[in-house]
Coordinates of C-alpha atoms in Angstrom, one line a residue:
Chain A
M262 CA -96.6 68.1 17.9
K263 CA -96.6 67.2 14.2
N264 CA -99.6 65.4 13.0
T265 CA -98.9 62.0 11.6
N266 CA -100.8 62.1 8.4
S267 CA -101.3 58.4 8.3
N268 CA -104.5 57.3 6.6
M269 CA -107.4 55.5 8.3
S270 CA -106.7 52.0 6.9
I271 CA -103.2 52.0 8.4
R272 CA -104.7 53.3 11.6
R273 CA -107.1 50.4 11.8
R274 CA -104.6 47.8 10.9
S275 CA -102.2 49.2 13.5
V276 CA -104.5 49.1 16.5
L277 CA -103.5 45.6 17.4
T278 CA -99.9 46.1 16.4
G279 CA -99.8 49.2 18.5
W280 CA -101.0 47.5 21.6
S281 CA -98.6 44.6 21.1
F282 CA -95.7 47.1 21.2
V283 CA -96.7 48.4 24.6
L284 CA -98.3 45.4 26.2
L285 CA -95.2 43.9 27.9
S286 CA -94.3 47.1 29.7
V287 CA -97.9 47.7 30.8
V288 CA -98.1 44.2 32.2
L289 CA -94.7 44.4 34.0
I290 CA -95.5 47.8 35.5
F291 CA -98.8 46.6 36.8
I292 CA -97.3 43.5 38.3
F293 CA -94.2 45.1 39.8
Y294 CA -95.6 48.6 40.7
F295 CA -99.3 48.8 41.0
Y296 CA -100.0 45.3 42.3
P297 CA -97.5 45.7 45.2
M298 CA -99.1 49.1 46.0
I299 CA -102.5 47.5 46.3
Q300 CA -101.0 44.6 48.4
A301 CA -99.3 47.2 50.7
L302 CA -102.7 48.9 51.1
I303 CA -104.4 45.7 52.1
M304 CA -101.5 44.7 54.4
S305 CA -101.7 48.0 56.1
F306 CA -105.0 46.8 57.7
Q307 CA -103.5 43.5 58.8
T308 CA -101.3 42.4 61.7
G309 CA -99.2 39.3 62.5
T310 CA -95.7 38.0 62.3
G311 CA -94.2 37.1 58.9
S312 CA -96.8 35.8 56.5
N313 CA -99.4 34.9 59.1
L314 CA -101.4 38.1 58.6
E315 CA -105.0 38.7 59.6
F316 CA -107.3 41.7 59.3
T317 CA -107.4 44.0 62.3
G318 CA -109.0 47.1 60.9
L319 CA -107.4 50.4 61.8
D320 CA -105.1 49.0 64.5
N321 CA -102.0 49.7 62.6
Y322 CA -103.1 53.3 61.9
K323 CA -103.8 53.8 65.6
R324 CA -100.4 52.4 66.5
L325 CA -98.8 54.8 63.9
F326 CA -100.1 57.9 65.7
S327 CA -98.7 56.8 69.1
D328 CA -95.4 55.4 67.7
A329 CA -92.6 57.6 69.0
M330 CA -90.0 56.0 66.7
F331 CA -92.2 56.7 63.7
F332 CA -92.3 60.4 64.7
T333 CA -88.6 60.4 65.2
A334 CA -88.1 59.0 61.7
V335 CA -90.5 61.5 60.2
K336 CA -88.8 64.4 62.1
N337 CA -85.4 63.4 60.9
T338 CA -86.5 62.9 57.3
F339 CA -88.1 66.4 57.4
I340 CA -84.9 68.0 58.8
Y341 CA -83.0 66.5 55.9
L342 CA -85.6 67.7 53.5
L343 CA -85.9 71.3 54.8
V344 CA -82.2 71.8 55.3
Q345 CA -80.6 69.8 52.6
V346 CA -82.8 70.3 49.5
P347 CA -82.8 74.2 49.6
I348 CA -79.0 74.4 50.2
M349 CA -78.4 72.0 47.3
I350 CA -80.7 73.7 44.9
V351 CA -79.4 77.2 45.6
L352 CA -75.8 75.9 45.4
A353 CA -76.5 74.1 42.1
L354 CA -78.2 77.2 40.7
F355 CA -75.4 79.4 41.7
I356 CA -72.7 77.1 40.2
S357 CA -74.6 76.7 37.0
V358 CA -75.0 80.4 36.5
L359 CA -71.3 80.9 37.0
L360 CA -70.5 78.1 34.6
N361 CA -72.9 79.5 32.0
D362 CA -70.6 82.5 31.5
K363 CA -69.3 82.4 27.9
K364 CA -65.9 83.9 28.8
L365 CA -65.2 81.4 31.6
K366 CA -62.1 79.3 31.1
F367 CA -61.7 75.7 32.2
K368 CA -65.5 75.4 32.0
G369 CA -65.3 71.7 30.9
F370 CA -63.0 70.9 33.8
F371 CA -65.2 72.5 36.4
R372 CA -68.3 70.9 35.1
T373 CA -66.8 67.4 35.0
A374 CA -65.3 67.8 38.4
I375 CA -68.5 69.0 40.1
F376 CA -70.5 66.3 38.3
L377 CA -68.1 63.5 39.2
P378 CA -69.7 62.5 42.6
C379 CA -72.7 61.2 40.6
V380 CA -70.8 58.2 39.2
T381 CA -70.3 56.7 42.7
S382 CA -72.7 54.3 44.1
L383 CA -74.5 55.5 47.2
V384 CA -73.0 52.7 49.3
A385 CA -69.4 53.4 48.2
Y386 CA -69.5 57.2 48.8
A387 CA -71.3 56.7 52.1
I388 CA -68.5 54.5 53.4
V389 CA -65.9 56.9 52.2
F390 CA -67.7 59.7 54.0
K391 CA -68.0 57.6 57.1
Y392 CA -64.2 57.2 57.2
L393 CA -63.4 60.8 56.3
F394 CA -65.8 62.0 59.1
A395 CA -64.7 59.4 61.7
G396 CA -63.5 60.5 65.1
N397 CA -59.9 60.1 64.1
G398 CA -60.7 60.8 60.4
L399 CA -59.2 63.3 58.0
V400 CA -61.8 66.0 58.5
N401 CA -61.2 66.2 62.3
T402 CA -57.4 66.0 61.8
F403 CA -57.6 68.8 59.3
L404 CA -59.7 71.0 61.6
L405 CA -57.5 70.3 64.6
N406 CA -54.4 71.1 62.7
L407 CA -55.8 74.4 61.6
H408 CA -56.8 75.1 65.2
L409 CA -60.4 75.7 64.2
I410 CA -61.5 73.2 66.9
D411 CA -59.8 72.0 70.1
T412 CA -61.4 68.6 70.4
P413 CA -62.5 66.3 67.6
I414 CA -66.2 66.7 66.5
G415 CA -68.4 63.6 66.9
W416 CA -69.4 63.7 63.2
I417 CA -70.8 60.2 63.5
T418 CA -71.4 59.8 67.2
D419 CA -73.1 63.0 68.2
P420 CA -76.9 63.2 67.5
F421 CA -76.6 66.8 66.1
W422 CA -73.4 66.4 64.1
A423 CA -74.4 63.0 62.7
K424 CA -77.4 64.8 61.0
I425 CA -75.0 67.4 59.6
T426 CA -72.7 64.7 58.3
I427 CA -75.7 63.1 56.4
V428 CA -76.6 66.5 55.0
I429 CA -73.1 67.2 53.9
A430 CA -72.8 63.8 52.3
I431 CA -76.0 64.1 50.3
T432 CA -75.2 67.6 49.2
W433 CA -71.8 66.4 47.9
R434 CA -73.4 63.5 46.0
W435 CA -76.3 65.4 44.3
T436 CA -75.4 69.0 43.7
G437 CA -73.7 68.2 40.4
Y438 CA -76.6 66.2 39.3
N439 CA -79.0 69.1 39.8
M440 CA -76.5 71.5 38.2
I441 CA -76.6 69.5 35.0
F442 CA -80.4 70.1 34.7
Y443 CA -80.0 73.9 35.3
L444 CA -77.0 74.2 32.9
S445 CA -79.0 72.6 30.0
A446 CA -82.0 74.8 30.8
L447 CA -79.8 77.9 30.9
Q448 CA -78.3 77.1 27.5
N449 CA -81.8 77.4 26.1
I450 CA -82.3 80.9 27.3
D451 CA -81.8 83.5 24.5
N452 CA -78.9 85.7 25.3
S453 CA -80.5 88.8 23.9
I454 CA -82.8 88.9 27.0
Y455 CA -79.7 89.5 29.1
E456 CA -78.3 92.0 26.6
A457 CA -81.5 94.0 26.8
A458 CA -81.4 93.9 30.6
K459 CA -77.8 95.1 30.6
I460 CA -78.7 98.1 28.4
D461 CA -81.5 98.9 30.8
G462 CA -78.8 98.9 33.6
A463 CA -80.0 95.8 35.5
S464 CA -77.4 94.5 38.0
A465 CA -76.2 90.9 37.9
A466 CA -78.4 90.2 41.0
R467 CA -81.4 91.8 39.3
Q468 CA -80.8 89.7 36.2
F469 CA -80.6 86.6 38.3
F470 CA -83.8 87.1 40.2
G471 CA -85.7 88.9 37.4
I472 CA -84.8 86.7 34.4
T473 CA -82.9 83.5 35.3
I474 CA -85.1 82.3 38.2
P475 CA -88.5 82.9 36.5
L476 CA -87.3 81.2 33.3
L477 CA -85.9 78.3 35.2
K478 CA -89.0 77.9 37.3
P479 CA -90.3 74.7 35.6
I480 CA -86.9 73.0 35.9
I481 CA -86.4 74.2 39.5
L482 CA -89.9 72.7 40.3
F483 CA -88.9 69.4 38.6
T484 CA -85.6 69.1 40.5
S485 CA -87.2 70.1 43.8
I486 CA -89.9 67.4 43.4
T487 CA -87.4 64.7 42.5
S488 CA -85.2 65.8 45.4
T489 CA -88.1 65.7 47.7
I490 CA -89.1 62.2 46.6
G491 CA -85.5 61.1 46.9
T492 CA -85.1 62.5 50.4
L493 CA -88.3 60.9 51.6
Q494 CA -86.9 57.6 50.5
L495 CA -83.4 58.2 52.0
F496 CA -81.9 54.9 52.9
D497 CA -78.5 53.9 51.5
E498 CA -76.5 56.8 53.1
V499 CA -77.9 56.6 56.5
M500 CA -77.7 52.8 56.6
N501 CA -74.0 52.9 55.7
I502 CA -72.8 56.0 57.5
T503 CA -74.6 55.9 60.9
K504 CA -76.9 52.9 60.7
G505 CA -79.6 55.3 62.0
G506 CA -77.8 56.1 65.2
P507 CA -76.7 57.4 67.5
G508 CA -79.9 56.5 69.3
N509 CA -82.1 56.8 66.2
S510 CA -81.1 60.4 65.8
T511 CA -80.5 59.9 62.0
L512 CA -83.1 57.2 61.4
T513 CA -85.2 57.8 58.2
I514 CA -88.7 56.5 57.4
S515 CA -87.4 54.1 54.7
Q516 CA -84.9 52.7 57.2
Y517 CA -87.6 52.3 59.8
I518 CA -89.7 50.3 57.3
Y519 CA -86.7 48.2 56.5
N520 CA -86.1 47.6 60.2
L521 CA -89.7 46.7 60.9
S522 CA -89.8 44.2 58.0
F523 CA -86.4 42.6 57.9
K524 CA -84.5 43.5 61.1
Y525 CA -86.9 43.2 64.0
S526 CA -89.5 40.3 64.0
A527 CA -91.0 40.7 60.5
D528 CA -94.0 43.0 61.1
F529 CA -95.1 43.3 57.4
G530 CA -98.5 44.7 58.2
Y531 CA -97.3 47.6 60.2
A532 CA -94.4 48.3 57.9
A533 CA -96.9 48.6 55.1
T534 CA -98.8 51.2 57.1
V535 CA -95.7 53.2 57.7
S536 CA -94.8 53.0 54.0
Y537 CA -98.2 54.5 53.1
S538 CA -97.3 57.5 55.1
I539 CA -94.5 58.1 52.6
V540 CA -96.9 57.8 49.7
I541 CA -99.2 60.3 51.3
M542 CA -96.3 62.7 52.0
I543 CA -95.0 62.5 48.4
I544 CA -98.5 63.3 47.0
L545 CA -99.0 66.2 49.5
L546 CA -95.5 67.7 49.0
S547 CA -95.6 67.4 45.2
F548 CA -99.0 69.0 45.2
L549 CA -97.7 71.8 47.5
Q550 CA -94.7 72.4 45.4
F551 CA -96.8 72.7 42.3
K552 CA -99.1 75.2 44.1
V553 CA -96.1 77.3 45.4
A554 CA -94.5 77.4 42.0
G555 CA -97.8 78.2 40.2
D556 CA -98.7 75.3 38.0
K557 CA -99.1 77.4 34.9
N558 CA -95.4 77.2 34.0
A559 CA -94.9 73.6 35.0
Chain B
M150 CA -64.3 95.6 40.4
L151 CA -64.8 93.4 37.5
K152 CA -61.4 91.7 38.0
S153 CA -62.1 90.9 41.6
K154 CA -65.4 89.4 40.6
R155 CA -63.6 87.2 38.1
F156 CA -61.2 86.2 40.7
F157 CA -64.0 85.2 43.1
T158 CA -65.7 83.1 40.4
Y159 CA -62.5 81.1 39.7
L160 CA -61.7 80.8 43.4
F161 CA -65.3 79.6 44.2
L162 CA -65.4 77.1 41.4
S163 CA -62.0 75.8 42.2
I164 CA -62.9 75.2 45.8
I165 CA -66.2 73.4 44.8
S166 CA -64.3 71.3 42.3
F167 CA -61.6 70.4 44.8
V168 CA -64.3 69.4 47.4
S169 CA -66.0 67.3 44.7
I170 CA -62.8 65.5 43.6
F171 CA -61.1 65.1 47.0
P172 CA -63.0 62.1 48.3
F173 CA -62.0 60.3 45.0
L174 CA -58.3 61.2 45.4
W175 CA -58.4 60.2 49.0
M176 CA -60.0 56.9 48.3
V177 CA -57.5 56.1 45.5
I178 CA -54.5 57.2 47.5
S179 CA -55.6 55.4 50.6
S180 CA -56.1 52.2 48.8
T181 CA -52.3 52.2 48.3
N182 CA -51.6 52.7 51.9
K183 CA -51.5 50.6 55.1
S184 CA -54.5 51.0 57.4
V185 CA -52.4 52.7 60.0
D186 CA -51.2 55.3 57.5
V187 CA -54.8 55.9 56.4
T188 CA -55.9 56.7 60.0
G189 CA -52.6 58.6 60.4
G190 CA -53.8 61.0 57.7
R191 CA -51.2 60.1 55.1
L192 CA -52.1 61.8 51.8
L193 CA -49.3 60.4 49.6
P194 CA -49.5 57.3 47.5
G195 CA -47.9 54.3 49.2
T196 CA -46.7 50.9 48.1
H197 CA -49.3 48.8 49.8
M198 CA -51.8 48.4 47.0
M199 CA -51.0 44.9 46.0
E200 CA -50.9 43.8 49.7
N201 CA -54.4 45.4 50.2
F202 CA -55.7 43.7 47.1
R203 CA -54.3 40.3 48.1
K204 CA -56.0 40.7 51.5
L205 CA -59.3 41.6 49.8
L206 CA -59.1 38.5 47.7
E207 CA -58.5 36.4 50.8
T208 CA -61.3 37.9 53.0
T209 CA -64.0 38.2 50.4
D210 CA -65.2 36.5 47.3
L211 CA -64.5 39.5 45.1
Q212 CA -64.6 37.8 41.7
L213 CA -68.0 36.2 42.5
S214 CA -69.5 39.6 43.5
L215 CA -68.1 41.3 40.4
V216 CA -69.5 38.5 38.2
N217 CA -72.9 38.7 40.0
S218 CA -73.0 42.5 39.6
A219 CA -72.0 42.3 35.9
K220 CA -74.5 39.6 35.1
I221 CA -77.4 41.5 36.8
S222 CA -76.5 44.9 35.4
I223 CA -75.9 43.7 31.8
T224 CA -79.0 41.6 31.7
T225 CA -81.1 44.4 33.2
T226 CA -79.7 47.0 30.8
V227 CA -80.4 44.9 27.7
L228 CA -83.9 43.9 28.7
A229 CA -84.8 47.3 30.0
L230 CA -83.8 49.0 26.8
L231 CA -85.7 46.5 24.7
I232 CA -88.9 46.6 26.7
A233 CA -88.9 50.4 27.3
S234 CA -88.0 51.4 23.7
L235 CA -90.7 49.1 22.3
A236 CA -93.2 50.7 24.5
G237 CA -92.0 54.3 24.1
Y238 CA -92.0 53.8 20.3
G239 CA -95.5 52.1 20.5
F240 CA -97.0 54.9 22.5
E241 CA -95.8 57.5 20.1
V242 CA -96.1 55.9 16.7
F243 CA -99.4 54.2 17.3
R244 CA -100.8 57.1 19.3
S245 CA -104.4 56.8 20.4
R246 CA -106.6 58.3 23.1
S247 CA -106.8 55.0 25.1
K248 CA -103.0 54.5 24.8
D249 CA -102.4 58.0 26.1
I250 CA -104.6 57.3 29.1
V251 CA -102.6 54.0 29.8
F252 CA -99.4 56.0 29.3
N253 CA -100.4 58.5 31.9
I254 CA -101.3 55.7 34.3
L255 CA -97.9 54.2 33.8
L256 CA -96.3 57.6 34.6
L257 CA -98.0 57.5 38.0
S258 CA -95.7 54.6 39.0
M259 CA -92.8 57.1 39.1
M260 CA -94.4 58.6 42.2
I261 CA -94.5 55.2 44.1
P262 CA -91.7 55.1 46.7
F263 CA -89.7 51.9 46.6
A264 CA -90.1 51.7 50.4
A265 CA -93.8 51.2 50.0
M266 CA -93.3 48.3 47.5
M267 CA -90.5 46.4 49.0
V268 CA -92.4 44.4 51.5
P269 CA -95.1 43.2 49.1
L270 CA -92.4 42.6 46.4
Y271 CA -90.4 40.5 48.9
R272 CA -93.5 38.5 49.8
M273 CA -94.3 37.9 46.1
F274 CA -90.9 36.4 45.4
A275 CA -90.9 34.5 48.7
N276 CA -94.3 33.0 47.8
V277 CA -93.0 31.6 44.4
S278 CA -89.7 30.3 45.9
D279 CA -91.1 26.8 46.3
T280 CA -92.9 26.4 43.0
L281 CA -90.6 28.4 40.8
P282 CA -87.1 28.2 42.4
W283 CA -85.4 30.0 39.5
M284 CA -87.3 33.2 40.2
G285 CA -87.7 33.0 44.0
V286 CA -85.9 34.9 46.7
D287 CA -82.1 34.8 46.4
T288 CA -82.0 34.5 42.6
M289 CA -80.8 36.8 39.9
T290 CA -84.3 36.9 38.4
S291 CA -85.7 38.3 41.6
V292 CA -83.3 41.2 41.5
I293 CA -83.9 41.9 37.8
L294 CA -87.6 41.6 37.4
P295 CA -88.9 44.5 39.6
T296 CA -86.3 46.9 38.3
V297 CA -86.3 46.1 34.6
T298 CA -89.3 48.2 33.5
T299 CA -89.4 51.8 34.5
A300 CA -91.9 54.4 33.4
F301 CA -89.1 56.9 33.3
L302 CA -87.3 54.9 30.6
I303 CA -90.5 54.5 28.6
F304 CA -91.1 58.2 28.9
F305 CA -87.5 58.9 27.8
F306 CA -87.9 56.7 24.7
R307 CA -91.3 58.2 23.8
Q308 CA -89.8 61.7 23.9
S309 CA -86.9 60.6 21.7
T310 CA -89.3 58.9 19.2
K311 CA -90.8 62.4 18.6
M312 CA -87.4 63.3 17.1
F313 CA -87.4 60.2 14.8
P314 CA -88.1 61.3 11.2
K315 CA -91.5 60.1 10.2
E316 CA -90.4 59.8 6.5
L317 CA -88.3 56.8 7.5
L318 CA -91.3 55.2 9.0
E319 CA -93.4 55.8 5.8
A320 CA -90.5 54.6 3.6
G321 CA -90.3 51.4 5.5
R322 CA -94.1 50.8 5.2
I323 CA -94.0 51.5 1.5
D324 CA -91.1 48.9 1.2
G325 CA -93.5 46.5 2.8
L326 CA -91.6 45.9 6.0
S327 CA -93.6 44.7 9.0
E328 CA -94.1 47.2 11.9
L329 CA -91.7 45.1 14.0
S330 CA -89.0 45.1 11.4
I331 CA -89.4 48.8 10.9
F332 CA -88.7 49.1 14.6
L333 CA -85.8 46.7 14.6
R334 CA -84.1 47.6 11.3
I335 CA -84.8 51.3 11.0
F336 CA -85.6 52.8 14.4
I337 CA -82.9 51.1 16.6
P338 CA -80.0 51.8 14.2
T339 CA -81.2 55.4 13.7
M340 CA -81.5 56.1 17.5
K341 CA -78.1 54.8 18.6
T342 CA -77.3 57.8 20.8
T343 CA -80.7 57.6 22.5
Y344 CA -80.0 53.9 23.3
A345 CA -76.5 54.8 24.5
A346 CA -77.8 57.4 26.9
A347 CA -80.5 55.0 28.2
A348 CA -77.9 52.2 28.5
I349 CA -75.6 54.3 30.7
I350 CA -78.4 55.4 33.0
T351 CA -79.8 51.9 33.4
F352 CA -76.4 50.3 33.8
M353 CA -75.4 52.7 36.5
S354 CA -78.5 52.5 38.5
S355 CA -78.5 48.7 38.3
W356 CA -74.8 48.4 39.2
N357 CA -75.3 50.7 42.2
N358 CA -78.6 49.3 43.3
Y359 CA -78.5 48.5 47.0
L360 CA -81.8 48.3 48.9
W361 CA -83.6 45.7 46.8
P362 CA -80.6 43.3 46.5
L363 CA -80.0 43.7 50.2
I364 CA -83.6 42.5 50.8
V365 CA -83.9 39.7 48.2
L366 CA -80.3 38.3 48.1
Q367 CA -79.4 36.5 51.2
S368 CA -76.7 33.9 50.6
P369 CA -73.0 34.8 50.2
E370 CA -73.0 33.3 46.7
T371 CA -75.4 35.9 45.3
K372 CA -73.9 39.0 46.8
T373 CA -73.4 42.0 44.5
M374 CA -70.6 44.6 44.8
P375 CA -72.6 47.2 46.8
L376 CA -73.6 44.4 49.3
L377 CA -70.0 43.3 49.5
I378 CA -68.8 46.9 50.1
S379 CA -71.5 47.5 52.6
I380 CA -70.6 44.4 54.6
L381 CA -66.9 45.3 54.6
G382 CA -67.6 48.9 55.6
S383 CA -69.8 48.0 58.6
G384 CA -67.0 46.1 60.5
Y385 CA -65.9 47.5 63.8
A386 CA -62.1 47.2 63.2
P387 CA -62.0 48.2 59.5
D388 CA -59.0 47.6 57.4
Y389 CA -59.1 50.9 55.6
G390 CA -56.7 50.1 52.8
M391 CA -58.4 46.9 51.9
I392 CA -62.0 48.3 52.0
L393 CA -61.0 51.3 50.0
I394 CA -59.5 49.2 47.3
A395 CA -62.8 47.3 47.2
I396 CA -64.6 50.6 46.8
V397 CA -62.2 51.7 44.0
I398 CA -62.8 48.4 42.1
G399 CA -66.6 48.7 42.7
T400 CA -66.6 52.3 41.3
L401 CA -64.3 51.6 38.3
P402 CA -67.0 50.3 35.9
T403 CA -69.3 53.2 36.3
A404 CA -66.4 55.7 36.3
I405 CA -65.1 54.2 33.0
V406 CA -68.6 54.3 31.4
F407 CA -68.9 57.9 32.5
F408 CA -65.6 59.1 31.1
L409 CA -66.0 57.2 27.8
M410 CA -69.5 58.5 27.2
Q411 CA -69.8 61.7 29.1
K412 CA -71.9 63.4 26.4
Q413 CA -74.5 60.7 26.1
F414 CA -74.5 60.4 29.9
V415 CA -75.5 64.1 30.3
A416 CA -78.0 63.8 27.5
G417 CA -79.5 60.8 29.3
M418 CA -79.9 62.6 32.6
T419 CA -81.6 65.7 31.1
G420 CA -83.3 64.1 28.1
S421 CA -86.5 63.5 30.0
V422 CA -87.1 67.2 30.5
K423 CA -86.3 68.6 27.1

């Protein structure tokens, strides 16, 4: 970081000016981020319907640990997390390494095509996927015609396949997004490292695991943390593809909070308690990922 | 050996590209077909597009939702850029220890999941509905306010300010310009590409925002495009052709922005981690 050699008089004059530049943002972020967080913490110790809340101590937290639907939502969310995030990151890494090849033709086309899903709104693509994966949808028709399956798969109606559909949908939407991060990081790697490795007779796989992965570690960490945070907040897709069904088999934590607050009889206090479980999970998982990746590089 | 590897690379990338593009093709093609043909698996463009469009205009208030979405996203984008760039510039140019601490606290807000804020936010806006009807539940203001300031965008502008030539700043001071006019008349025009990238990201996320508008907008007159599409898509006997043309229309603005400004778009996504 270059030192701004501004002299002391300018410094002193600019103390107030400086704060006036940042003041509005600071106020808005405190009102619309930190204040609600504190409110949610207070509400998590209250119960009641709608706005008639009163303090009931740890009741909500006790309820949380015996709430089967909460555990279903947590389990589903973690299935998405553990299955989808690794698949997507490996796929995005693999694609970006292929695309980083200097001799590759049609590079621009491939990159644009794979990135294209990112321009769709979550709602729009979720509904397109719901139709493609419907009982009489195109995916089943295609698989039946190829004689890969004998009877249509219940992509939306079967508890197991509905989860698979959600995983496929999210992977489709976000792989290109992660790929862009890896591509821009790969472009910063000095090619002479690879040249040297080649002279030493290192295979492509050896180069990938020995050079590419270690150098991309900070950005892989960044994308896995953002993907984890994103998955813990999964809502739009599930809401529009399966509505959480069949029988809560695709319900996510965010959707459960939404249901508690705005669908069932407004149980704001308990909803706030459930929402704090996401906060705690995000903190724990981000911390864990930092530890696993070794925080020196991050 | 080398040739077969090449072949595999092209084959693999072609398949991935096809899978990525196919839902778009299908959605555009199906929007020109009758609902029966869509379920029948027809993959050729039909002649039913105008008919589907006409039906969409009859069953929904498409224009109103488009206008609502446009108003909200454009206002959000303009305000967000102004607020965040002022702050990002301020944190970098007037750097001090106390400001760095405040900046780091602001960054913590990126870790807060929206699910944890939505209930208190909803109550905040519901509480002021009676006294300040223009910013209560079901107003444009209530959609815009909580989403207009993001620590991400402040961070993005701060990083970009590091690239801003300090000589320009000093030159402005020597010329006797006030700090604000240095920002307005030198910084903003110099950083056009940064603003473009930030504008695209903000516009897209605002145009596509679903959960918060779903909570805070309740009357049919305030519905945005994602809400309209979601309602259409949740019906039990869907008219595929009609719904898909709604989705095509809802996706067009972001798709156009993407194709016109691809470079800035990518710069905007990755800019934060340079």
